[in-house]
Coordinates of C-alpha atoms in Angstrom, one line a residue:
M10 CA 0.0 0.0 0.0
N11 CA 1.3 3.5 -0.8
I12 CA 1.1 6.4 1.6
I13 CA 0.7 9.7 0.0
L14 CA 1.9 12.8 1.9
L15 CA 0.1 16.1 1.3
L16 CA 2.1 19.0 2.5
F17 CA 0.8 22.5 3.0
V18 CA 2.8 25.5 4.1
I19 CA 0.3 28.1 5.3
L20 CA 0.7 31.7 6.2
L21 CA -0.4 32.2 9.8
S22 CA -3.4 34.5 9.9
G23 CA -2.3 36.2 13.1
F24 CA -1.8 35.8 16.8
E25 CA -3.8 36.9 19.8
A26 CA -1.7 38.6 22.5
E27 CA -2.6 38.2 26.1
A28 CA -0.9 41.5 26.9
L29 CA -1.0 44.9 25.1
S30 CA 0.7 44.5 21.8
Y31 CA 3.9 46.4 21.1
D32 CA 3.7 49.0 18.3
Y33 CA 6.8 48.6 16.1
S34 CA 5.8 51.5 13.8
A35 CA 8.0 54.6 13.5
N36 CA 8.2 57.5 11.1
V37 CA 11.3 59.1 9.7
E38 CA 9.6 61.7 7.6
C39 CA 8.9 65.2 8.8
L40 CA 5.1 65.7 8.6
A41 CA 2.8 68.7 8.4
H42 CA 0.6 67.1 11.1
P43 CA 1.8 64.8 13.9
Q44 CA 0.4 61.3 14.1
K45 CA -1.8 60.1 17.0
P46 CA 0.1 59.1 20.1
Q47 CA 1.0 55.5 20.4
Y48 CA -1.0 53.5 23.0
N49 CA -3.3 56.6 23.3
G50 CA -0.5 58.2 25.3
G51 CA 0.0 55.4 27.9
I52 CA 0.5 56.9 31.3
I53 CA 0.8 60.5 29.9
K54 CA -1.9 62.9 30.9
N55 CA -3.4 65.0 28.2
P56 CA -1.0 63.5 25.5
E57 CA -2.6 65.4 22.6
L58 CA -2.8 68.7 24.4
N59 CA -6.5 68.9 23.7
D60 CA -7.1 70.1 27.3
G61 CA -4.9 73.1 27.4
L62 CA -1.8 72.6 29.5
Q63 CA -3.4 70.2 32.0
G64 CA -0.7 67.8 33.2
W65 CA 2.1 69.9 31.7
T66 CA 4.4 72.3 33.6
T67 CA 7.6 74.3 33.1
F68 CA 11.0 72.6 33.6
G69 CA 13.7 75.1 34.5
D70 CA 13.2 78.8 33.6
A71 CA 11.4 78.5 30.3
I72 CA 8.0 79.8 29.5
I73 CA 5.4 77.4 28.1
E74 CA 2.3 78.2 26.0
H75 CA -0.6 76.3 24.6
R76 CA -1.0 76.9 20.9
K77 CA -3.1 75.8 18.0
S78 CA -2.2 75.6 14.3
L79 CA -4.0 74.1 11.4
G80 CA -6.5 72.6 13.8
N81 CA -3.7 70.9 15.9
K82 CA -3.1 71.8 19.5
F83 CA 0.3 71.5 21.1
V84 CA 2.6 73.0 23.7
V85 CA 5.5 75.4 23.0
T86 CA 8.4 76.3 25.3
H87 CA 10.4 79.5 24.7
S88 CA 12.6 82.1 26.4
R89 CA 15.0 79.3 27.2
N90 CA 18.3 80.1 28.8
Q91 CA 19.6 76.6 29.5
P92 CA 19.5 73.4 27.4
H93 CA 17.1 71.8 30.0
D94 CA 14.7 74.8 30.1
S95 CA 11.6 73.1 28.7
V96 CA 8.2 71.6 29.2
S97 CA 7.7 68.6 31.4
Q98 CA 5.2 66.2 32.9
K99 CA 5.4 64.4 36.3
I100 CA 5.1 60.6 35.9
Y101 CA 5.2 57.7 38.2
L102 CA 7.7 54.9 37.3
R103 CA 7.8 51.4 38.7
K104 CA 11.2 49.7 39.0
G105 CA 11.9 47.1 36.4
L106 CA 9.2 48.1 34.0
H107 CA 10.1 48.6 30.3
Y108 CA 8.8 52.0 29.0
S109 CA 8.2 52.7 25.4
L110 CA 8.5 56.4 24.7
S111 CA 7.4 58.5 21.7
A112 CA 6.6 62.1 20.9
W113 CA 6.3 64.5 18.0
I114 CA 8.7 67.4 18.0
Q115 CA 9.1 70.6 16.1
V116 CA 11.4 73.6 16.5
S117 CA 11.0 77.3 15.6
E118 CA 14.1 77.6 13.4
E119 CA 16.9 75.5 11.8
T120 CA 17.3 71.8 12.3
V121 CA 18.6 70.9 15.8
P122 CA 18.8 67.8 18.0
V123 CA 16.2 67.5 20.7
T124 CA 16.5 64.9 23.4
A125 CA 13.9 63.3 25.7
V126 CA 15.1 63.0 29.3
V127 CA 13.6 61.4 32.4
K128 CA 14.7 62.9 35.8
T129 CA 14.4 60.4 38.6
T130 CA 15.5 60.4 42.2
K131 CA 18.6 58.5 41.1
G132 CA 19.6 60.9 38.3
F133 CA 18.8 61.5 34.6
K134 CA 17.9 58.8 32.1
F135 CA 18.2 59.3 28.4
G136 CA 15.0 58.5 26.6
G137 CA 15.6 59.2 22.9
A138 CA 16.6 61.9 20.4
I139 CA 15.5 63.4 17.1
F140 CA 16.7 66.0 14.7
A141 CA 13.7 68.4 14.9
E142 CA 12.9 70.7 12.1
P143 CA 10.9 73.9 11.7
N144 CA 7.6 73.9 9.8
C145 CA 7.0 70.1 10.2
W146 CA 6.7 67.5 12.9
S147 CA 9.3 64.7 13.6
M148 CA 8.7 61.5 15.5
L149 CA 11.0 60.9 18.5
K150 CA 11.0 57.2 19.6
G151 CA 12.9 55.8 22.5
G152 CA 12.6 54.0 25.7
L153 CA 14.0 53.1 29.1
I154 CA 13.9 50.6 32.0
A155 CA 13.0 52.2 35.3
D156 CA 15.7 51.6 38.0
T157 CA 13.6 53.0 40.8
T158 CA 10.0 53.3 41.8
G159 CA 8.6 56.8 42.4
V160 CA 7.8 60.1 40.9
A161 CA 9.9 61.3 37.9
E162 CA 9.7 64.0 35.3
L163 CA 9.8 63.7 31.5
Y164 CA 11.1 66.7 29.6
F165 CA 12.7 67.6 26.3
E166 CA 15.9 69.5 25.9
S167 CA 18.1 71.1 23.3
N168 CA 21.6 72.6 23.5
N169 CA 20.4 75.3 21.1
T170 CA 18.6 77.7 23.6
S171 CA 17.5 80.1 20.9
V172 CA 14.9 77.7 19.5
E173 CA 11.4 77.1 20.7
I174 CA 10.6 73.5 21.3
W175 CA 7.1 72.4 20.2
V176 CA 5.8 69.1 21.7
D177 CA 2.7 67.1 20.8
N178 CA 1.2 63.6 21.0
V179 CA 3.5 62.2 23.7
S180 CA 3.3 58.6 24.8
L181 CA 4.9 56.6 27.6
Q182 CA 3.7 53.0 27.8
P183 CA 4.9 50.6 30.5
F184 CA 5.4 46.9 29.9
T185 CA 6.4 44.1 32.4
E186 CA 9.3 41.8 31.5
K187 CA 6.8 39.1 30.9
Q188 CA 4.9 41.3 28.4
W189 CA 8.2 42.3 26.8
R190 CA 9.1 38.7 26.2
S191 CA 5.6 38.0 24.8
H192 CA 6.2 40.7 22.2
Q193 CA 9.4 38.8 21.1
E194 CA 7.6 35.5 20.9
L195 CA 4.7 37.0 18.9
S196 CA 7.1 38.8 16.5
I197 CA 9.0 35.5 16.0
E198 CA 5.8 33.6 15.2
K199 CA 4.8 36.3 12.7
D200 CA 8.1 37.1 11.0
R201 CA 10.4 34.1 11.5
K202 CA 8.1 31.1 11.2
R203 CA 5.4 29.5 9.0
K204 CA 2.7 27.1 9.8
V205 CA 3.2 23.7 8.2
V206 CA 0.3 21.2 7.8
V207 CA 1.1 17.7 6.8
R208 CA -1.6 15.2 5.8
A209 CA -1.0 11.5 5.2
V210 CA -3.5 9.6 3.0
N211 CA -3.5 6.2 1.3
E212 CA -3.9 5.4 -2.4
Q213 CA -7.6 5.9 -2.2
G214 CA -7.2 9.3 -0.6
H215 CA -8.4 8.1 2.8
P216 CA -6.7 9.7 5.8
L217 CA -4.0 7.7 7.6
P218 CA -4.1 8.4 11.4
N219 CA -1.1 7.6 13.6
A220 CA 1.5 8.1 10.9
S221 CA 4.8 9.2 12.6
I222 CA 6.1 12.6 11.3
S223 CA 9.5 14.1 12.1
L224 CA 10.8 17.4 10.8
T225 CA 14.5 18.2 11.1
M226 CA 16.0 21.5 10.2
K227 CA 19.1 21.0 8.0
R228 CA 19.8 24.7 7.4
P229 CA 18.1 27.7 9.1
G230 CA 16.7 30.5 6.9
F231 CA 17.8 33.3 9.3
P232 CA 21.5 34.1 9.0
F233 CA 23.2 33.7 12.4
G234 CA 26.9 33.5 12.9
S235 CA 30.1 34.7 14.4
A236 CA 33.3 36.5 13.4
I237 CA 36.4 34.3 12.8
N238 CA 40.1 34.9 12.3
K239 CA 43.0 33.1 10.8
N240 CA 43.2 30.8 13.8
I241 CA 40.5 28.7 12.3
L242 CA 42.6 27.8 9.2
N243 CA 44.7 25.0 10.7
N244 CA 42.4 24.0 13.6
N245 CA 40.1 21.1 12.8
A246 CA 38.3 21.2 16.2
Y247 CA 37.5 24.9 15.7
Q248 CA 36.3 24.3 12.2
D249 CA 34.0 21.5 13.2
W250 CA 32.6 23.4 16.2
F251 CA 32.0 26.5 14.0
A252 CA 30.6 24.9 10.9
S253 CA 28.1 22.8 12.8
R254 CA 26.5 26.0 14.2
F255 CA 26.7 29.0 12.0
T256 CA 25.7 30.0 8.4
V257 CA 27.4 33.5 8.2
T258 CA 30.7 35.0 9.3
T259 CA 32.8 38.1 9.2
F260 CA 36.6 38.1 9.2
E261 CA 38.0 39.9 12.2
N262 CA 41.1 41.6 10.6
E263 CA 41.9 39.7 7.5
M264 CA 40.1 42.0 5.0
K265 CA 41.2 45.2 6.6
W266 CA 43.5 47.5 4.8
Y267 CA 46.3 47.4 7.3
T268 CA 46.4 43.6 6.8
N269 CA 46.0 43.5 3.0
E270 CA 48.6 46.2 2.3
Y271 CA 50.8 46.4 5.4
A272 CA 53.6 47.9 3.2
Q273 CA 52.7 50.2 0.4
G274 CA 52.3 48.3 -2.9
K275 CA 52.6 44.9 -1.3
D276 CA 49.3 43.1 -1.4
N277 CA 48.5 40.3 1.1
Y278 CA 45.3 38.4 0.7
F279 CA 46.7 35.0 1.7
D280 CA 44.7 34.5 4.9
A281 CA 41.5 36.2 3.6
D282 CA 41.5 33.9 0.5
A283 CA 42.0 30.8 2.6
M284 CA 39.3 31.8 5.1
L285 CA 36.9 32.5 2.2
G286 CA 37.7 29.1 0.8
F287 CA 36.9 27.5 4.2
A288 CA 33.6 29.4 4.4
E289 CA 32.6 28.5 0.8
K290 CA 33.3 24.8 1.4
Q291 CA 31.1 24.8 4.4
G292 CA 28.3 26.8 2.8
I293 CA 28.9 29.8 5.2
A294 CA 28.1 33.2 3.8
V295 CA 30.7 36.0 4.4
R296 CA 30.3 39.7 5.1
G297 CA 33.2 41.9 3.7
H298 CA 34.7 43.8 6.7
N299 CA 35.9 46.4 5.9
I300 CA 37.1 48.4 2.9
F301 CA 38.0 51.6 4.8
W302 CA 38.0 52.4 8.5
D303 CA 37.7 56.1 9.3
D304 CA 39.4 55.8 12.7
P305 CA 42.9 57.4 12.4
Q306 CA 44.6 54.8 14.6
Y307 CA 43.6 51.8 12.4
Q308 CA 45.2 53.0 9.1
P309 CA 48.2 51.2 7.5
N310 CA 51.4 52.7 9.0
W311 CA 52.5 54.2 5.7
V312 CA 49.2 56.0 5.1
S313 CA 49.6 58.8 7.6
S314 CA 52.6 60.4 5.8
L315 CA 50.8 60.6 2.4
S316 CA 49.8 63.9 0.8
P317 CA 46.1 64.3 -0.1
D318 CA 46.9 63.4 -3.8
Q319 CA 49.0 60.4 -2.8
L320 CA 46.3 59.3 -0.3
N321 CA 43.6 59.6 -3.0
D322 CA 45.7 57.4 -5.3
A323 CA 46.2 54.8 -2.5
V324 CA 42.4 54.9 -1.8
E325 CA 41.6 54.2 -5.4
K326 CA 44.0 51.3 -5.6
R327 CA 42.6 49.9 -2.4
V328 CA 39.0 50.0 -3.6
N329 CA 39.8 48.4 -7.0
S330 CA 42.1 45.8 -5.4
I331 CA 39.8 44.3 -2.8
V332 CA 36.4 44.8 -4.3
S333 CA 37.5 43.4 -7.7
R334 CA 39.1 40.4 -6.0
Y335 CA 36.0 39.4 -4.0
K336 CA 33.4 40.6 -6.4
G337 CA 30.2 38.5 -6.2
Q338 CA 31.6 36.3 -3.4
L339 CA 30.3 38.3 -0.4
I340 CA 26.8 39.1 0.9
G341 CA 27.8 42.6 2.0
W342 CA 30.5 45.2 2.2
D343 CA 31.2 47.4 5.1
V344 CA 32.4 50.2 2.9
V345 CA 33.4 53.0 5.4
N346 CA 33.6 51.7 8.9
E347 CA 32.5 54.0 11.8
N348 CA 32.3 57.2 9.8
L349 CA 29.9 58.8 12.3
H350 CA 32.5 58.6 15.0
F351 CA 35.6 59.3 12.9
S352 CA 36.5 61.3 9.8
F353 CA 40.1 60.4 8.9
F354 CA 39.4 60.3 5.1
E355 CA 36.9 63.1 5.1
S356 CA 39.4 65.4 6.8
K357 CA 42.0 64.8 4.0
L358 CA 39.8 64.1 0.9
G359 CA 36.6 66.0 1.5
Q360 CA 33.3 65.5 3.2
N361 CA 31.9 63.6 0.2
F362 CA 34.4 60.8 0.7
S363 CA 32.0 58.2 2.1
A364 CA 29.3 58.8 -0.6
R365 CA 32.0 58.7 -3.3
M366 CA 33.3 55.3 -2.0
F367 CA 29.9 53.8 -1.8
N368 CA 29.3 54.7 -5.4
E369 CA 32.7 53.4 -6.5
V370 CA 32.2 50.1 -4.8
H371 CA 28.8 49.7 -6.3
N372 CA 30.2 50.4 -9.8
I373 CA 32.6 47.5 -9.3
D374 CA 30.4 45.0 -7.4
G375 CA 26.9 46.0 -8.4
Q376 CA 24.9 43.2 -6.8
T377 CA 26.3 43.3 -3.2
T378 CA 24.6 45.2 -0.4
L379 CA 26.7 48.1 0.9
F380 CA 26.7 48.8 4.6
M381 CA 27.4 51.7 6.9
N382 CA 28.7 50.0 10.0
E383 CA 28.5 51.8 13.4
Y384 CA 28.4 51.4 17.1
N385 CA 26.3 53.1 19.9
T386 CA 23.3 53.3 17.6
I387 CA 21.1 50.8 19.4
E388 CA 23.3 50.0 22.4
D389 CA 22.8 53.4 24.1
S390 CA 23.6 57.0 23.5
R391 CA 26.7 57.3 25.6
D392 CA 28.5 59.5 23.1
G393 CA 25.6 60.9 21.1
L394 CA 27.5 60.6 17.8
S395 CA 25.6 57.8 16.1
T396 CA 21.9 57.9 17.3
P397 CA 19.4 56.5 14.8
P398 CA 18.5 60.1 13.5
T399 CA 22.2 60.8 13.0
Y400 CA 22.7 57.5 11.2
I401 CA 19.7 58.2 8.9
E402 CA 21.1 61.7 8.1
K403 CA 24.3 60.0 6.9
I404 CA 22.4 57.5 4.9
K405 CA 20.6 60.4 3.1
E406 CA 24.0 62.1 2.4
I407 CA 25.3 58.9 0.8
Q408 CA 22.0 58.4 -1.2
S409 CA 22.3 62.0 -2.5
V410 CA 25.2 60.9 -4.8
N411 CA 23.3 57.8 -6.0
S412 CA 19.8 57.1 -4.9
Q413 CA 19.9 53.6 -6.4
L414 CA 22.7 52.3 -4.2
P415 CA 21.8 48.9 -2.5
L416 CA 22.4 50.2 1.0
G417 CA 22.2 48.3 4.3
I418 CA 22.3 49.3 7.9
G419 CA 25.1 47.7 9.9
L420 CA 24.8 47.9 13.7
E421 CA 27.9 46.7 15.6
S422 CA 26.1 46.3 18.9
H423 CA 28.9 46.3 21.4
F424 CA 26.9 46.5 24.6
P425 CA 28.5 48.1 27.7
N426 CA 29.0 46.7 31.2
S427 CA 25.5 47.6 32.4
P428 CA 22.0 46.0 31.9
P429 CA 21.0 46.5 28.3
N430 CA 18.3 49.1 27.7
L431 CA 16.0 46.9 25.6
P432 CA 13.3 49.5 25.1
Y433 CA 15.8 51.9 23.6
M434 CA 17.3 49.1 21.5
R435 CA 13.9 48.1 20.2
A436 CA 12.8 51.7 19.5
S437 CA 16.0 52.4 17.7
L438 CA 15.5 49.4 15.5
D439 CA 11.9 50.6 14.8
T440 CA 13.2 54.0 13.7
L441 CA 15.9 52.5 11.4
R442 CA 13.5 50.0 10.0
A443 CA 11.3 52.8 8.8
T444 CA 14.0 53.7 6.2
G445 CA 13.0 50.5 4.4
L446 CA 16.7 49.4 4.3
P447 CA 17.9 45.9 5.4
I448 CA 19.3 45.9 8.9
W449 CA 22.1 43.5 10.2
I450 CA 23.6 43.1 13.6
T451 CA 27.3 42.9 12.7
E452 CA 29.5 42.6 15.7
L453 CA 27.4 41.8 18.7
D454 CA 29.0 41.3 22.1
V455 CA 28.6 42.4 25.7
A456 CA 31.3 43.7 28.0
S457 CA 32.7 41.6 30.8
Q458 CA 30.6 41.7 34.0
P459 CA 29.0 39.3 36.4
N460 CA 25.8 39.0 34.3
Q461 CA 27.6 38.9 30.9
A462 CA 26.0 35.7 29.7
L463 CA 22.5 36.8 30.8
Y464 CA 22.8 40.2 29.1
F465 CA 24.2 38.5 26.0
E466 CA 21.1 36.3 25.8
Q467 CA 18.8 39.3 26.3
V468 CA 20.3 41.3 23.4
L469 CA 20.4 38.3 21.1
R470 CA 16.7 37.5 21.8
E471 CA 15.8 41.2 21.2
A472 CA 17.7 41.3 18.0
H473 CA 16.4 38.1 16.6
S474 CA 12.8 38.9 17.4
H475 CA 12.8 42.3 15.8
P476 CA 11.0 42.2 12.4
G477 CA 13.6 44.6 10.8
I478 CA 16.7 42.4 11.5
Q479 CA 17.8 40.3 8.6
G480 CA 20.9 38.7 10.1
I481 CA 23.1 38.5 13.2
V482 CA 26.9 38.2 13.4
M483 CA 28.5 38.0 16.9
W484 CA 32.0 39.5 17.6
T485 CA 33.2 36.3 19.3
A486 CA 36.1 35.0 17.2
W487 CA 38.2 32.5 19.1
S488 CA 41.9 33.1 19.8
P489 CA 44.2 31.1 22.0
Q490 CA 45.1 34.4 23.7
G491 CA 41.4 35.2 24.4
C492 CA 38.6 36.8 22.6
Y493 CA 37.8 40.4 22.1
R494 CA 35.3 40.7 24.9
I495 CA 33.3 37.5 25.1
C496 CA 34.3 33.9 24.3
L497 CA 31.9 31.1 23.3
T498 CA 34.4 28.3 24.1
D499 CA 37.6 27.5 25.9
N500 CA 40.7 26.5 24.1
N501 CA 39.5 22.9 23.9
F502 CA 36.2 24.1 22.3
K503 CA 34.1 23.2 25.2
N504 CA 31.3 25.7 25.7
L505 CA 31.7 28.6 28.1
P506 CA 28.5 30.2 29.5
A507 CA 28.1 32.4 26.4
G508 CA 28.5 29.3 24.1
D509 CA 25.7 27.6 26.1
V510 CA 23.5 30.6 25.4
V511 CA 24.3 30.4 21.7
D512 CA 23.5 26.6 21.5
Q513 CA 20.3 27.1 23.5
L514 CA 19.1 29.8 21.1
I515 CA 20.2 27.8 18.0
N516 CA 18.1 25.0 19.3
E517 CA 15.1 27.3 20.1
W518 CA 15.4 28.9 16.6
G519 CA 14.6 25.7 14.8
R520 CA 17.3 23.1 15.2
A521 CA 15.2 21.1 17.7
E522 CA 13.4 18.3 15.9
K523 CA 9.7 18.6 15.5
S524 CA 7.8 15.3 15.7
G525 CA 4.4 13.8 16.3
T526 CA 1.7 11.7 14.8
T527 CA -1.1 12.4 12.4
D528 CA -4.6 12.8 13.9
Q529 CA -7.8 10.9 13.0
N530 CA -8.0 12.9 9.7
G531 CA -4.4 12.3 8.8
Y532 CA -3.2 15.8 9.8
F533 CA -0.1 16.9 11.6
E534 CA 0.6 20.6 12.3
A535 CA 3.7 22.4 13.3
S536 CA 4.9 26.0 13.4
L537 CA 8.4 26.0 11.9
F538 CA 11.2 28.5 11.5
H539 CA 12.1 29.4 7.9
G540 CA 14.7 27.1 6.6
D541 CA 15.5 23.8 4.8
Y542 CA 14.0 20.7 6.4
E543 CA 14.2 16.9 6.1
I544 CA 10.8 15.4 6.7
E545 CA 10.4 11.7 7.5
I546 CA 7.2 9.7 7.6
N547 CA 6.4 6.2 8.5
H548 CA 3.3 4.3 9.4
P549 CA 2.5 1.1 11.4
I550 CA 1.3 -0.6 8.2
K551 CA 4.8 -0.2 6.8
K552 CA 6.8 -1.2 9.8
K553 CA 10.1 -1.6 8.1
S554 CA 10.0 1.3 5.7
N555 CA 9.9 5.0 5.9
F556 CA 10.2 7.9 3.5
T557 CA 12.2 11.1 3.7
H558 CA 12.0 14.2 1.7
H559 CA 13.5 17.7 1.7
I560 CA 11.3 20.8 1.9
K561 CA 11.8 24.5 2.2
V562 CA 9.8 26.7 4.7
L563 CA 9.9 30.1 3.1
S564 CA 9.1 33.5 4.5
K565 CA 6.1 35.3 3.3
D566 CA 8.3 37.6 1.3
E567 CA 10.0 34.7 -0.5
F568 CA 6.8 32.8 -1.1
K569 CA 3.7 34.9 -1.8
K570 CA 1.1 32.1 -2.1
T571 CA -0.9 31.1 0.9
K572 CA -0.3 27.3 0.4
Q573 CA 2.6 25.3 -0.8
F574 CA 1.6 21.8 -2.0
I575 CA 3.9 18.8 -2.3
Q576 CA 2.8 15.2 -2.9
L577 CA 5.0 12.4 -1.6
S578 CA 4.4 8.6 -1.4
I579 CA 6.0 5.5 0.1

């Protein structure tokens, strides 16, 4: 007797959340009218300023006024003498709660940064920032975790004291840790998984109950990996450990200019070629890191003495050398690394250097995604140089040279030695996602601290669950002398706590086998992560035989149809 397997891959219609759903929306355009406050304002009183200044007070020595324009009511703060002179509202925070913050901001003249700040009994907490413009409204989105319970004050500040700050449609919504985790799970179900329905029937089309079904992921659809260095080339244990886990990598130093041309005119791609060969043999995708690094201390030694004309010649040689060599072999290029924090090349070759390089790389390798790669964009705002609005402004500058560039957003994600601010991280990703560009986490790690592995897990979960993230690379390359900040294994390739976190998440994200039996109507259902699977079916009537087949579970973007039908038989 033949068993026929009917396989349907069905788009899930939606999920019901027990808690208040998280609003992943953000807006990066400056609008004539502000949008409604998220969560109807949350705990903010009079969020739309429809009831005059009720709930709003002066912060510092500013003067605040209630105004109306084009049918919209808002609050204005003027006569400011200090950056913090502003408008504020007293709020009550509860320790440990995650707060999602949003507001619509306008200023009276020129484009200036405006920051949301929460003053608590323990000090001042950064909430988020935006480049506010005159004559239109910009959305500020941020967040924080309360570290104390009690009364606090939310206010908005700008270092430019000559501008009026206009505020409207403010929201501050609290979530418990349990609710925050539920948002992650719901987002994963919606954006990382598909519902698979398997039906077993006999030759006559009658259902076969109690058929055993097992589904084993052979390759995940979501790219997840770690950086490597040349230590992997002659270490079989490292190679086996790495290749059994990851589908994407980045080279730590082997594609950087100071490695490839350590002496002027002497190219060295030996290690990079060998590492690329290893990755290709194992089916591991590679991100190109990096063509240029704007930090002065990471230039080849011979570069600093060059005149501007000589430097320009060297730059052109570098671009053509490395991009032509690896054309079509990489999934992305970090074109100019950290060019929000540093400006070595701009200072010598002009402010259009980055835009020019992106365009030149695209002209050589036209199919590869080109990334800006930066830190402190989603980690926190400790230096203020690379906030999401600043990042987006740089993206626009690059696009001004060529609007057709296949740009990507690269977020290093080097988290500090403090608990990660997950609401700020999520809000920052929301804002960056609104650009419509692909977002990758490119160098994720967490500084050494007692809770390092716990915080490492938290940021990995947050990144993986966010609908805007298209891949994650950790900055965890192994070295016998120790890793950069966090090691996954010891020198015998036995897992350390961070390695256990990675293996646990890999298992959760699809590697765990799904199995069960068909019901009375011959059906078996499972919610599966995107990826390649081996499906095995057997039935009591065929005790000594089984049947295996490979299937792909595709994302809704890859597979537009509601159902995917495959007929199999044993």
